[in-house]
Tab-separated table of C-alpha atoms in Angstrom:
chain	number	residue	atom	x	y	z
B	1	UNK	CA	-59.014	-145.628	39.096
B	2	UNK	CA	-61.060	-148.777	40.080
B	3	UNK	CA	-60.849	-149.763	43.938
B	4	UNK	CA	-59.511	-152.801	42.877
B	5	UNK	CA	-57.057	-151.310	41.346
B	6	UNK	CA	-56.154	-149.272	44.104
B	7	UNK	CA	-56.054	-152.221	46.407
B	8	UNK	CA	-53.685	-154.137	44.302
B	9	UNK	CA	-51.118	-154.975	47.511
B	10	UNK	CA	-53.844	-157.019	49.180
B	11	UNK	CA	-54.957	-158.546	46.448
B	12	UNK	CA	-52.534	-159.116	43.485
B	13	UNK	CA	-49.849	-162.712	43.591
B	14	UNK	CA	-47.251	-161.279	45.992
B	15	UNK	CA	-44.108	-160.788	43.818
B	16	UNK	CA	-46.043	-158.938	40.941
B	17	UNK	CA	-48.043	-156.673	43.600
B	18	UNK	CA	-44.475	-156.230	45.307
B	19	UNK	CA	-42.830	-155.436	42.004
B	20	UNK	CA	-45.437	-153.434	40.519
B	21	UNK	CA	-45.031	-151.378	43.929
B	22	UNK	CA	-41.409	-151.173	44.353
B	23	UNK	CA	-40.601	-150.898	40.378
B	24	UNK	CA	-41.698	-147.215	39.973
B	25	UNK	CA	-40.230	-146.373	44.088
B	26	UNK	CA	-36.763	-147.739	42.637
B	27	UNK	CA	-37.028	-145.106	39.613
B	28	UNK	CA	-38.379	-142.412	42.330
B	29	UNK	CA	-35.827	-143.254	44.245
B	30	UNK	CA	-33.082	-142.924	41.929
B	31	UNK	CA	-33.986	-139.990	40.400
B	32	UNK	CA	-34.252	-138.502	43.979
B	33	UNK	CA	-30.572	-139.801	44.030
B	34	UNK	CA	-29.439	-137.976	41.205
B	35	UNK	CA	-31.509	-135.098	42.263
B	36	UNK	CA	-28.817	-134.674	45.119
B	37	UNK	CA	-25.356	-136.289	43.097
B	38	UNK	CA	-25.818	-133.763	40.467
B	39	UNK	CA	-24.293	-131.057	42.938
B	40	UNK	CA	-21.210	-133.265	43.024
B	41	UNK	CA	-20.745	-134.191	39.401
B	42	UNK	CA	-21.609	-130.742	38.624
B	43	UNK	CA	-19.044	-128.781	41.246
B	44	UNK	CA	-16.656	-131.622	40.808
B	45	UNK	CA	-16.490	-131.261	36.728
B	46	UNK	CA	-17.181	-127.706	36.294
B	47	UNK	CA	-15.011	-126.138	39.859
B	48	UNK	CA	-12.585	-129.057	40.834
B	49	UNK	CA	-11.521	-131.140	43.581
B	50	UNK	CA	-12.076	-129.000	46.309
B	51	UNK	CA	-15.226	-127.427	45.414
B	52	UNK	CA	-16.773	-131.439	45.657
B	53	UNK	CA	-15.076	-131.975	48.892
B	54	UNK	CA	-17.068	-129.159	50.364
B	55	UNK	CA	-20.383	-130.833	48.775
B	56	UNK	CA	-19.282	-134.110	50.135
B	57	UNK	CA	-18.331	-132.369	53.813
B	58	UNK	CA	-22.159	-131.057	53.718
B	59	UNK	CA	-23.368	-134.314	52.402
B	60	UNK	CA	-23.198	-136.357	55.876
B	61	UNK	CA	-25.370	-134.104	57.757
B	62	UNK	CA	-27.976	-132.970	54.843
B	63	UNK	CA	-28.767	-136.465	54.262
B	64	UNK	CA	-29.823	-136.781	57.971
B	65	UNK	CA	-32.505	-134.336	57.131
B	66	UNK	CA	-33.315	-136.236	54.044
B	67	UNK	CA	-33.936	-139.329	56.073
B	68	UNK	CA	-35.802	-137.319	59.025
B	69	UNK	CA	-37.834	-136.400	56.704
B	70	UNK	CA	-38.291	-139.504	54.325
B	71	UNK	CA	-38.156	-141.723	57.757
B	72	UNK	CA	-40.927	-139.607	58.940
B	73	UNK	CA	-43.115	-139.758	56.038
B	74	UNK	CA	-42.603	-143.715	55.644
B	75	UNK	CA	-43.305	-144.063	59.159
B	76	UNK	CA	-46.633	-141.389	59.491
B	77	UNK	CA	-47.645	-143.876	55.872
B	78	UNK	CA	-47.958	-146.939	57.964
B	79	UNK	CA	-51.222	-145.172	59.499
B	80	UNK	CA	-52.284	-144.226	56.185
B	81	UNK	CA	-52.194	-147.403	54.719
B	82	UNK	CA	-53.437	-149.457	57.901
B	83	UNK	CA	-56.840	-147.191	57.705
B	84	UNK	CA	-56.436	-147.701	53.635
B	85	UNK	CA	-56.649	-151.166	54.043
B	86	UNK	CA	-59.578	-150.992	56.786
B	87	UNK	CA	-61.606	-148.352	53.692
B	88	UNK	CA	-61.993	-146.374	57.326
B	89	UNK	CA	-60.913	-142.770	54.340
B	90	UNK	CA	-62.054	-140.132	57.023
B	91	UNK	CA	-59.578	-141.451	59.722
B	92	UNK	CA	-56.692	-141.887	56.768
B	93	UNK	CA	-57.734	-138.026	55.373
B	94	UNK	CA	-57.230	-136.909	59.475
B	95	UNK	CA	-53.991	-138.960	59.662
B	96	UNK	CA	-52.678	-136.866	56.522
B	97	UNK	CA	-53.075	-133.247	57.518
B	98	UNK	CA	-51.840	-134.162	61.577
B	99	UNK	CA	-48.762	-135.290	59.297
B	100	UNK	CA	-48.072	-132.469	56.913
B	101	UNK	CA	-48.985	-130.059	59.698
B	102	UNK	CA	-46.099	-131.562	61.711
B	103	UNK	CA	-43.530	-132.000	59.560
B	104	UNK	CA	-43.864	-128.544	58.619
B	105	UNK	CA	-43.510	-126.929	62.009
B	106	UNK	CA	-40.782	-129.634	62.532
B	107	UNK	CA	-38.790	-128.692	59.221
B	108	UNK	CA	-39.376	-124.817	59.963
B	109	UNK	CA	-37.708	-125.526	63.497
B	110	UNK	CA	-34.695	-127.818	62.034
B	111	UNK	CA	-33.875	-124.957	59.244
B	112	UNK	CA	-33.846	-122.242	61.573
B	113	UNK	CA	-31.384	-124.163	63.822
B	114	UNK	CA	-29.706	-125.641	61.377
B	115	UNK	CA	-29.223	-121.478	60.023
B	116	UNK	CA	-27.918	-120.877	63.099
B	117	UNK	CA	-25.358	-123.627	63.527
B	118	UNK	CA	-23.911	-124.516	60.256
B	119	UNK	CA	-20.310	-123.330	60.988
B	120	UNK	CA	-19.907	-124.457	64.433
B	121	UNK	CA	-20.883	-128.037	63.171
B	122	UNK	CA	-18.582	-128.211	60.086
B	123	UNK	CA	-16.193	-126.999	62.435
B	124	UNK	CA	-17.062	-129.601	65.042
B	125	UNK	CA	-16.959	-132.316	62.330
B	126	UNK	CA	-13.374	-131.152	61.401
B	127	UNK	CA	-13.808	-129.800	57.860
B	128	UNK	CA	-10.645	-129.148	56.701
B	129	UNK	CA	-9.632	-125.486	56.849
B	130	UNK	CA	-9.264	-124.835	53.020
B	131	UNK	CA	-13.156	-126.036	51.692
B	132	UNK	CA	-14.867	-125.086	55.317
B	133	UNK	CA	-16.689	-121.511	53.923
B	134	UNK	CA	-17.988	-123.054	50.899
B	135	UNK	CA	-19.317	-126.411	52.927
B	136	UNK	CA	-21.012	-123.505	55.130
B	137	UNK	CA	-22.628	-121.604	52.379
B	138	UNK	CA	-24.400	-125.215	51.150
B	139	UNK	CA	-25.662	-125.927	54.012
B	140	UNK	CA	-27.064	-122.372	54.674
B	141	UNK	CA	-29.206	-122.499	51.242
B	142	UNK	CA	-30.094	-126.284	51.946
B	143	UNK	CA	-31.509	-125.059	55.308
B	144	UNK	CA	-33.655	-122.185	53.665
B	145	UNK	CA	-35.187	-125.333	51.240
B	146	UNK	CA	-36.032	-127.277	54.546
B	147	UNK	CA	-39.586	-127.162	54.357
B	148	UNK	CA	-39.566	-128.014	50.544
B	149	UNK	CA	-37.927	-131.253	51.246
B	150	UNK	CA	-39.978	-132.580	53.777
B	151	UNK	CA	-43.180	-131.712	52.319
B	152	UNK	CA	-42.532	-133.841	48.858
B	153	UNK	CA	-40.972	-136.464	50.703
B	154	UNK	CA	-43.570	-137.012	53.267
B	155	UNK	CA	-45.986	-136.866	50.076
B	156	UNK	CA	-44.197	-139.517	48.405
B	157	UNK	CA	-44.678	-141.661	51.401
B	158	UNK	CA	-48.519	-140.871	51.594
B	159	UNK	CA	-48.472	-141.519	47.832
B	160	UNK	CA	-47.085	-144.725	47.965
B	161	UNK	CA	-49.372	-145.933	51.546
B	162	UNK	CA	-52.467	-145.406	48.635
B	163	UNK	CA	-50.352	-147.679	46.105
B	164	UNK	CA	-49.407	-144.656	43.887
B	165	UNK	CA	-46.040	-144.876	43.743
B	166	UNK	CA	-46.199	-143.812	39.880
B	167	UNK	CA	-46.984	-140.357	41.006
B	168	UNK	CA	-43.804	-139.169	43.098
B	169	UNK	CA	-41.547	-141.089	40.096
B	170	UNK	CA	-43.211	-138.762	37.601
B	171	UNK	CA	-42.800	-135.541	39.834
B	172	UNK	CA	-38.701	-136.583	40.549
B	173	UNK	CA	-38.186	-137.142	36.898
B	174	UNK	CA	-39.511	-133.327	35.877
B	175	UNK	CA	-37.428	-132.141	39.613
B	176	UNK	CA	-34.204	-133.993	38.320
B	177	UNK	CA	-34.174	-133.278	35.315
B	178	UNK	CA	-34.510	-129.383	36.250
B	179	UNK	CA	-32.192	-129.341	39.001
B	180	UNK	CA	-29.614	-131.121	36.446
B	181	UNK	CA	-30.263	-127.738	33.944
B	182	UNK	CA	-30.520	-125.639	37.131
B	183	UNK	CA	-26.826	-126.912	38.110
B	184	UNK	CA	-25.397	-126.874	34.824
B	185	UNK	CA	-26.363	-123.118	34.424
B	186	UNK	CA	-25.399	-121.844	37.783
B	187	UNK	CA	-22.128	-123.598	38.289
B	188	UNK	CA	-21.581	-123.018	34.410
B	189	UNK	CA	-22.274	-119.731	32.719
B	190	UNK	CA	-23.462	-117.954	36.066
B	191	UNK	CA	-20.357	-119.261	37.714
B	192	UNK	CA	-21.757	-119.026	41.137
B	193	UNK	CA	-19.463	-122.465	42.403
B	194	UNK	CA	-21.231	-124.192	45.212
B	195	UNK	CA	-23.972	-121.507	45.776
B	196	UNK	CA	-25.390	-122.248	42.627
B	197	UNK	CA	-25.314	-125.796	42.958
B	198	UNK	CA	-27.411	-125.382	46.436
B	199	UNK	CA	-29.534	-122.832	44.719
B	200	UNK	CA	-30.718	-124.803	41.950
B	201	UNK	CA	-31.300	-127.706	44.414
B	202	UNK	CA	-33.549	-124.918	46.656
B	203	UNK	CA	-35.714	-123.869	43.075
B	204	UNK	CA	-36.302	-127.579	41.638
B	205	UNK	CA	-37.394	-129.160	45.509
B	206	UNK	CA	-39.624	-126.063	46.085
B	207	UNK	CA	-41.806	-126.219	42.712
B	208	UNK	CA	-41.552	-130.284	42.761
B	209	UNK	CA	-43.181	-129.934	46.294
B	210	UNK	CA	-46.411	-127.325	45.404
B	211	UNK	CA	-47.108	-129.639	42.273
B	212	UNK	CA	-46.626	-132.480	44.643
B	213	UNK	CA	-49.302	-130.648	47.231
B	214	UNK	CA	-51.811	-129.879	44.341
B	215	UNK	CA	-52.023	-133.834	43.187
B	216	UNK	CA	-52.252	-134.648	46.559
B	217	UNK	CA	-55.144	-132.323	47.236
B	218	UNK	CA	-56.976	-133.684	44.138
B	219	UNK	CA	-56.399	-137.418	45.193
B	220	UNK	CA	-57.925	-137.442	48.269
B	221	UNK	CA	-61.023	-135.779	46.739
B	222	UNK	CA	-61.409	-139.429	45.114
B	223	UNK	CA	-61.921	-141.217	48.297
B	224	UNK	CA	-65.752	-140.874	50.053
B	225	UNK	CA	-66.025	-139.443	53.571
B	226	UNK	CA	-65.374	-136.065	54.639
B	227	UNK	CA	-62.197	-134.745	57.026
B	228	UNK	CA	-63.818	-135.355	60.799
B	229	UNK	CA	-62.914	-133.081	63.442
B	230	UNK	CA	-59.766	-130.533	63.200
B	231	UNK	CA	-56.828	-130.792	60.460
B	232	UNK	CA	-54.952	-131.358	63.557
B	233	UNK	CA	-55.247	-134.156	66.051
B	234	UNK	CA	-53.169	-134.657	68.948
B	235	UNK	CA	-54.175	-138.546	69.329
B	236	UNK	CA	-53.431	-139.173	65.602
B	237	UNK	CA	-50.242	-137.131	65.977
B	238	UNK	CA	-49.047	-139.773	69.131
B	239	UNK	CA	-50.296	-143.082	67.232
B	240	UNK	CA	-48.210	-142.101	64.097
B	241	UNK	CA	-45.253	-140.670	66.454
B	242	UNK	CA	-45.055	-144.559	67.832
B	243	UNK	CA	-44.174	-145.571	64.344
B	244	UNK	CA	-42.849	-142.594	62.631
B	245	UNK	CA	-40.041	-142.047	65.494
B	246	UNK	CA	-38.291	-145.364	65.028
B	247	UNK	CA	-38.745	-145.081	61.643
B	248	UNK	CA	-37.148	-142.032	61.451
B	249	UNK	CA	-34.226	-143.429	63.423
B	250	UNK	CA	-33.970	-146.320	61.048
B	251	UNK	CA	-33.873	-144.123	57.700
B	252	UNK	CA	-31.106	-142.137	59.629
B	253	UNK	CA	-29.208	-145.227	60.864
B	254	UNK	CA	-27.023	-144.556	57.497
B	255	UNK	CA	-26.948	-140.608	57.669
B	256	UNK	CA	-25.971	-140.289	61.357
B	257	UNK	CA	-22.977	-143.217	61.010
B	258	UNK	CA	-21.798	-141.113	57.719
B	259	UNK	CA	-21.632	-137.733	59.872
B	260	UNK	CA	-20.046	-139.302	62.849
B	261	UNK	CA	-17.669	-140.744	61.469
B	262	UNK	CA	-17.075	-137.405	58.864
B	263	UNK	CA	-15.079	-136.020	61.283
B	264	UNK	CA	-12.617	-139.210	60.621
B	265	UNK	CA	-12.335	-138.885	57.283
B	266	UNK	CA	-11.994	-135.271	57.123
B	267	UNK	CA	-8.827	-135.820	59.562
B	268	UNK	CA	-7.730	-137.680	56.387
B	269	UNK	CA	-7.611	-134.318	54.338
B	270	UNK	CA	-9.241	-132.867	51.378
B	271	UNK	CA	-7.684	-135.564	48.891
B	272	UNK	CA	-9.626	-138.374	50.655
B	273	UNK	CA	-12.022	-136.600	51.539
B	274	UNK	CA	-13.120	-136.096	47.740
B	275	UNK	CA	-12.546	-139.194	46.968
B	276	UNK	CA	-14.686	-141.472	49.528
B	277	UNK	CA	-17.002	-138.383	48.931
B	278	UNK	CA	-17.547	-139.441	45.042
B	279	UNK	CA	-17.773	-143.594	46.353
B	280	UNK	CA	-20.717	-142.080	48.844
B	281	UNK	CA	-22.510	-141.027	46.261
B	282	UNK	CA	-22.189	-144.365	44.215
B	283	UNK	CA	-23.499	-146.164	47.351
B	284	UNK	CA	-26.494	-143.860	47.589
B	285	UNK	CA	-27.336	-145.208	43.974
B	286	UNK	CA	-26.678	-148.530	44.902
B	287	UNK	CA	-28.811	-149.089	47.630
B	288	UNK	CA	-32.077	-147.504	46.159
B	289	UNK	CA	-33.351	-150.701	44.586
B	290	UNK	CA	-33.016	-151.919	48.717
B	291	UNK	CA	-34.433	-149.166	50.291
B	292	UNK	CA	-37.403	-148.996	47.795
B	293	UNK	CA	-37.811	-153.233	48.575
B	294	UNK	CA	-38.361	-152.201	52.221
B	295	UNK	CA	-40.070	-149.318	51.837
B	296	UNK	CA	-42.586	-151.523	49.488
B	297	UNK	CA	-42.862	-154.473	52.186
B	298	UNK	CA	-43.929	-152.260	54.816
B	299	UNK	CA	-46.716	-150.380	53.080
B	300	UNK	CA	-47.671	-154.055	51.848
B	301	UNK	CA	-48.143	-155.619	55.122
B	302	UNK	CA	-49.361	-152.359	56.648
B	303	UNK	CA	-52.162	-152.764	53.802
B	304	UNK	CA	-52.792	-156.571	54.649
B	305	UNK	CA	-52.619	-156.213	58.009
B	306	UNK	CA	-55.141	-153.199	57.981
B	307	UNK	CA	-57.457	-156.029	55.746
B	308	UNK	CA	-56.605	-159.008	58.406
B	309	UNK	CA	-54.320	-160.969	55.742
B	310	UNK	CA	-51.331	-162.268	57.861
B	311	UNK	CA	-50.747	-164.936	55.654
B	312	UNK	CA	-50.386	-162.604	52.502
B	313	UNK	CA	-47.398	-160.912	54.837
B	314	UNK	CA	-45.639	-164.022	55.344
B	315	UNK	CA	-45.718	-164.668	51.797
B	316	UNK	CA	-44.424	-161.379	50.470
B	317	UNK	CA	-41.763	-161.247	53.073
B	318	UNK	CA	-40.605	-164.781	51.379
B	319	UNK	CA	-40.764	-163.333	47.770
B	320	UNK	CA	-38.794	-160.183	48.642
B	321	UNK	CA	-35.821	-162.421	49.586
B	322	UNK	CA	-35.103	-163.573	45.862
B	323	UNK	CA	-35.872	-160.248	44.505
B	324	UNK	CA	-33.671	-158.709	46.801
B	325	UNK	CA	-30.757	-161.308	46.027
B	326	UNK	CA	-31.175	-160.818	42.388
B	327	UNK	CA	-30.723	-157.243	42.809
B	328	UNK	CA	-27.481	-157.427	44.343
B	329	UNK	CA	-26.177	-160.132	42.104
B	330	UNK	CA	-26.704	-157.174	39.176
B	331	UNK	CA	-25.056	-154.682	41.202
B	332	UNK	CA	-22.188	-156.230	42.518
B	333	UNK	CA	-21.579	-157.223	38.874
B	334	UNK	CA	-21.523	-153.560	37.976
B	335	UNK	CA	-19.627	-152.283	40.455
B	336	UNK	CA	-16.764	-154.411	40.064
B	337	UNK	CA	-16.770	-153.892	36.149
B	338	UNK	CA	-17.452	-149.945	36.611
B	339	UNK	CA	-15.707	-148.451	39.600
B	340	UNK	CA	-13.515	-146.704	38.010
B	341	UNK	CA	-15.434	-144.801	35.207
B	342	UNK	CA	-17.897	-144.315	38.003
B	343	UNK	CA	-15.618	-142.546	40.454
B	344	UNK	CA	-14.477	-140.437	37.510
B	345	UNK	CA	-17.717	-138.922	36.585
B	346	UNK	CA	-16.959	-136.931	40.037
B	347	UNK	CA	-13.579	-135.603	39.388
B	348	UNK	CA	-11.871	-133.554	36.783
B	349	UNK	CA	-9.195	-134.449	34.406
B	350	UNK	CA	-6.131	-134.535	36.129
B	351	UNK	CA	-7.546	-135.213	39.643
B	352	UNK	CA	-5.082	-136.508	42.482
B	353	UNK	CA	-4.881	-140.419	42.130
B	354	UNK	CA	-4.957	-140.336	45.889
B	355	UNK	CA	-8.479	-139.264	45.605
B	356	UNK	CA	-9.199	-141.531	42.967
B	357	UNK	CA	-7.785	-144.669	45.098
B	358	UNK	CA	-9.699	-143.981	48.000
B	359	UNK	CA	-12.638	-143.815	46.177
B	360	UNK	CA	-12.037	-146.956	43.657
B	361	UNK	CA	-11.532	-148.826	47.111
B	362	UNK	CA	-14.323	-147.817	48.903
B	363	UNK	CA	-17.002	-148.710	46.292
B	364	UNK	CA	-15.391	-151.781	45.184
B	365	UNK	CA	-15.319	-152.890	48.405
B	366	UNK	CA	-18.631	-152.306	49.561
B	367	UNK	CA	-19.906	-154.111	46.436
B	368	UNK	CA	-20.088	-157.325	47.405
B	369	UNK	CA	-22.261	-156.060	50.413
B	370	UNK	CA	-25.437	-154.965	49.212
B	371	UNK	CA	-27.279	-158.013	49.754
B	372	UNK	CA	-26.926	-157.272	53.847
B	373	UNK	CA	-28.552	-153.948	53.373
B	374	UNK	CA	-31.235	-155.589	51.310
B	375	UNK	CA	-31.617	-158.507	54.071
B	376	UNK	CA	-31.855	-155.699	56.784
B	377	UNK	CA	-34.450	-153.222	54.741
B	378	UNK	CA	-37.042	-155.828	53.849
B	379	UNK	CA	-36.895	-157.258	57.275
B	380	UNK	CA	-37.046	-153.986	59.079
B	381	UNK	CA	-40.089	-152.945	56.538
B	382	UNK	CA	-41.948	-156.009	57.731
B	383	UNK	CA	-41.845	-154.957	61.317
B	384	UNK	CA	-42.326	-151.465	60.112
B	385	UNK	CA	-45.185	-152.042	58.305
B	386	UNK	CA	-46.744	-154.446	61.685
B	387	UNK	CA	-45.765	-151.989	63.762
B	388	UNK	CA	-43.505	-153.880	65.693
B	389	UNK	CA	-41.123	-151.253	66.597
B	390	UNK	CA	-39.378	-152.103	69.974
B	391	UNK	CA	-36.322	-154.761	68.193
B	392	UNK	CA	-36.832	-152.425	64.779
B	393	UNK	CA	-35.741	-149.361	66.875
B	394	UNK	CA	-32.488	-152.026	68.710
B	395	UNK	CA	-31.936	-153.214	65.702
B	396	UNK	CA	-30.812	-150.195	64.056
B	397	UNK	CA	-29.242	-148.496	67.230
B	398	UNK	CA	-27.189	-151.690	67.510
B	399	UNK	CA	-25.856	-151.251	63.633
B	400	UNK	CA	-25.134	-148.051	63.925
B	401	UNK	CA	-23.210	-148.064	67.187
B	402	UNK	CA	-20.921	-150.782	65.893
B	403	UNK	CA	-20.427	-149.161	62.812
B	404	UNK	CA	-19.554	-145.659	64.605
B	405	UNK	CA	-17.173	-147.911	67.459
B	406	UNK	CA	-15.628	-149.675	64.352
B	407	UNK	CA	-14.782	-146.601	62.224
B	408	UNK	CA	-13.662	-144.140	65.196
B	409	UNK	CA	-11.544	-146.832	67.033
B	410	UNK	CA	-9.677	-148.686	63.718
B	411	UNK	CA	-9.836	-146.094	61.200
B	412	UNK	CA	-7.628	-143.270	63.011
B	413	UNK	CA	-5.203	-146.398	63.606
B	414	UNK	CA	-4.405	-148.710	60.440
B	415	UNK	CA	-6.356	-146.539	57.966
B	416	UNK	CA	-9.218	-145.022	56.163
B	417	UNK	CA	-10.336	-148.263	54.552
B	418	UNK	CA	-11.920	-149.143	58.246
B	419	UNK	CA	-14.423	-146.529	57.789
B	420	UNK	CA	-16.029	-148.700	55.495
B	421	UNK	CA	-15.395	-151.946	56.441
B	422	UNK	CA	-17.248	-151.981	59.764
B	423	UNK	CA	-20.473	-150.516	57.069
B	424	UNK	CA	-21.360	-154.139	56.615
B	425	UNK	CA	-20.873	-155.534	59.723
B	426	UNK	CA	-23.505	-153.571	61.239
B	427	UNK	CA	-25.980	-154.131	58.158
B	428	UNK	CA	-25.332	-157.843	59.108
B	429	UNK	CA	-25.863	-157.356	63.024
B	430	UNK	CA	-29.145	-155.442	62.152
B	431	UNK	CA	-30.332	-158.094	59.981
B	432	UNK	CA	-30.083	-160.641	62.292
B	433	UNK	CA	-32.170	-158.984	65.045
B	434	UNK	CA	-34.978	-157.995	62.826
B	435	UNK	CA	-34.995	-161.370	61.141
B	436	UNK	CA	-35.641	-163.077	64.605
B	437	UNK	CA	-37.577	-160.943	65.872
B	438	UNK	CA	-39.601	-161.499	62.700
B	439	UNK	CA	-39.636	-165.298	63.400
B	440	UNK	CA	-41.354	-165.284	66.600
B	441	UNK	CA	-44.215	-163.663	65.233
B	442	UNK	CA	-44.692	-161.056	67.966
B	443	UNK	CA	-45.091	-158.411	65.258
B	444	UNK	CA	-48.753	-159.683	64.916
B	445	UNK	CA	-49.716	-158.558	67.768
B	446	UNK	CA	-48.062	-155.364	67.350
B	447	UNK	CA	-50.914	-154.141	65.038
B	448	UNK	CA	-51.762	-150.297	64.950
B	449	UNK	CA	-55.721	-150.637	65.970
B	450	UNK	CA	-58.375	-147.929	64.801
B	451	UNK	CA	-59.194	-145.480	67.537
């Protein structure tokens, strides 16, 4: 590939170099979304109500590892791209192997404790008595495929800080697609219920993640200058910690409300439970076209800022808003249309309609919200991507304490249906703050400078 070709987010229009980016992430991303729903349609078709209530238990705290581990990898990119952008390929080859090293040991560390403590935390979330052995034999497989997650996912995000984001889509179509025939088989013919669903999950991240490694390996060969000093480098490891922390927090904004307030809906029993389980797993669909949008604005102005274009950031940030509102016109549109049919691909014929209420009302309610979530990604992914991390990192501790204080204060009162209500609130609150902060331009000087 060309260097011009490579460079395409510092040079191309905005909107087509921010589309052309965040096209093939969207695809990535929802493939990585049905990578993890096909557990629940699977268990929920093939085993029944309960069996996708013990998915759905798990579902809060495995996607805080998911977004440790994505968050981490986003925010580690921003170094990547920043020395992509400068051409300074020895320092951006060093910044790469600090970060897999890391996120190894840190996934390693996270399984085994996360072995150790699975019960005791479905217990301590208040997993109802009846699906609480089956959440707990998930999670224990999930834990084993730790360090296959975070490897692809931080690989992705190096991937897309060089501007191939083509590469990750291609390796989560072949992943989905044999988890999907994994699942089918296991919870199917092998009958081995939720095990088998968290087994074929294990098999399809762990070969996704060594063919990831080997294109990595080979695309970094393409770029001049060799690795200086060690594979590890504590200085590198601190300048991508400054970004990668926050970042980290602000991918698990989402994941840490959902299992903090899991113990709230799980008070609600296994009916609900199911039910605003199966609307969860719409709304991780439905926000992937946002999350990709931010996740494309911050590699973009983490490229331009590396190559001193502040101008191009200011630009792209404006284009992202009508892409963004577009977007959410679609899916609103959808949602309201499909809820229904949608909710059902989770539960068998014959399901309790209390399940299939809760989860109707969750997802049509939180359709006509998407925009805020869209709002607060691209404006978070601007500061990201700057570096600008103090009002990123209040930003998204401020949404996600109102959103917790909402849920466990109004929901145990007048009903289940506040546990997503206060969701948009805080996407709202977190907008607002990022979007200021944006406006007085401090994120300028919060540039991530070459050592």
């Amino acid at each position: 590939m060309e260097k011009a070709e490579k460079e395409y987010l510092i040079h191309k229009r905005p909107v087509s170099a921010l589309l052309l980016f965040a096209l093939p992430m969207m695809l990535g991303n929802f493939f990585q979304q049905v990578y993890t729903m096909a557990d629940s349609v699977i268990v929920g078709r093939f085993v029944g109500e309960d069996a996708l209530a013990a998915v759905g238990a798990s579902y809060s705290l495995t996607n805080v590892f998911i977004s440790i581990a994505i968050g981490g990898g986003v925010g580690a990119s921003v170094i990547t791209s920043q020395t992509f952008g400068r051409r300074d390929y020895p320092r951006m080859k060093r910044s790469v192997s600090t970060a897999l090293l890391s996120f190894l040991a840190i996934s390693i560390a996270l399984g085994a404790v996360g072995l150790l403590l699975s019960e005791k935390i479905m217990v301590l979330l208040n997993t109802p008595e009846n699906i609480l052995a089956d959440a707990t034999t998930y999670l224990n497989i999930y834990f084993l495929g730790l360090p296959f997650l975070f490897m692809y996912n931080v690989l992705s995000s190096m991937f897309n800080a060089l501007g191939r984001s083509r590469v990750p889509l291609y390796l989560l179509i072949f992943s989905s697609l044999l988890n999907i025939g994994l699942d089918i088989w296991m919870v199917g013919p092998l009958k081995m219920g939720v095990a088998g669903a968290a087994w074929a999950t294990l098999i399809a991240q762990g070969i996704s993640a060594v063919l990831s490694f080997s294109i990595f390996l080979r695309e970094l060969k393409s770029y001049p200058g060799k690795l200086e000093g060690k594979c590890f480098d504590l200085g590198e490891l601190k300048n991508m910690g400054r970004v990668a922390l926050p970042s980290i927090l602000q991918q698990s904004t989402v994941s840490i409300g959902m299992m903090l307030v899991q113990s709230v809906v799980n008070s609600f029993g296994s009916q609900m439970l199911a039910g605003y389980s199966a609307a969860m797993r719409i709304e991780s669909i439905a926000i992937v076209p946002m999350s990709a949008m931010g996740n494309a604005i911050s590699s973009y102005t983490a490229q331009n800022v590396g190559a001193g274009k502040e101008d191009r950031v200011r630009s792209g940030y404006r284009a992202s808003y009508g892409i963004v509102f577009a977007i959410a016109a679609v899916i609103c549109l959808l949602i309201q249309l499909l809820a229904r049919p949608l909710i059902s691909l989770f539960m068998e014929e014959g399901g309790s309609a209390l399940a299939f209420d809760t989860g109707i009302a969750c997802t049509q309610f939180m359709g006509w919200f998407y925009v805020l979530i869209g709002l607060k990604m691209i404006s978070d992914g601007v500061l990201r991507g700057a570096g600008d991390m103090t009002m990123f990192t209040v930003a998204n501790l401020v949404n996600l304490g109102l959103r917790v204080v909402l849920a466990v204060t109004l929901a145990p009162r007048f009903g289940i249906q506040f546990v997503w209500m206060a969701v948009p609130a805080g996407w709202l609150v977190n907008y607002l703050i990022s979007f200021f902060e944006y406006r007085t331009g401090k994120w300028k000087k919060a540039l991530a400078q070459p050592k």
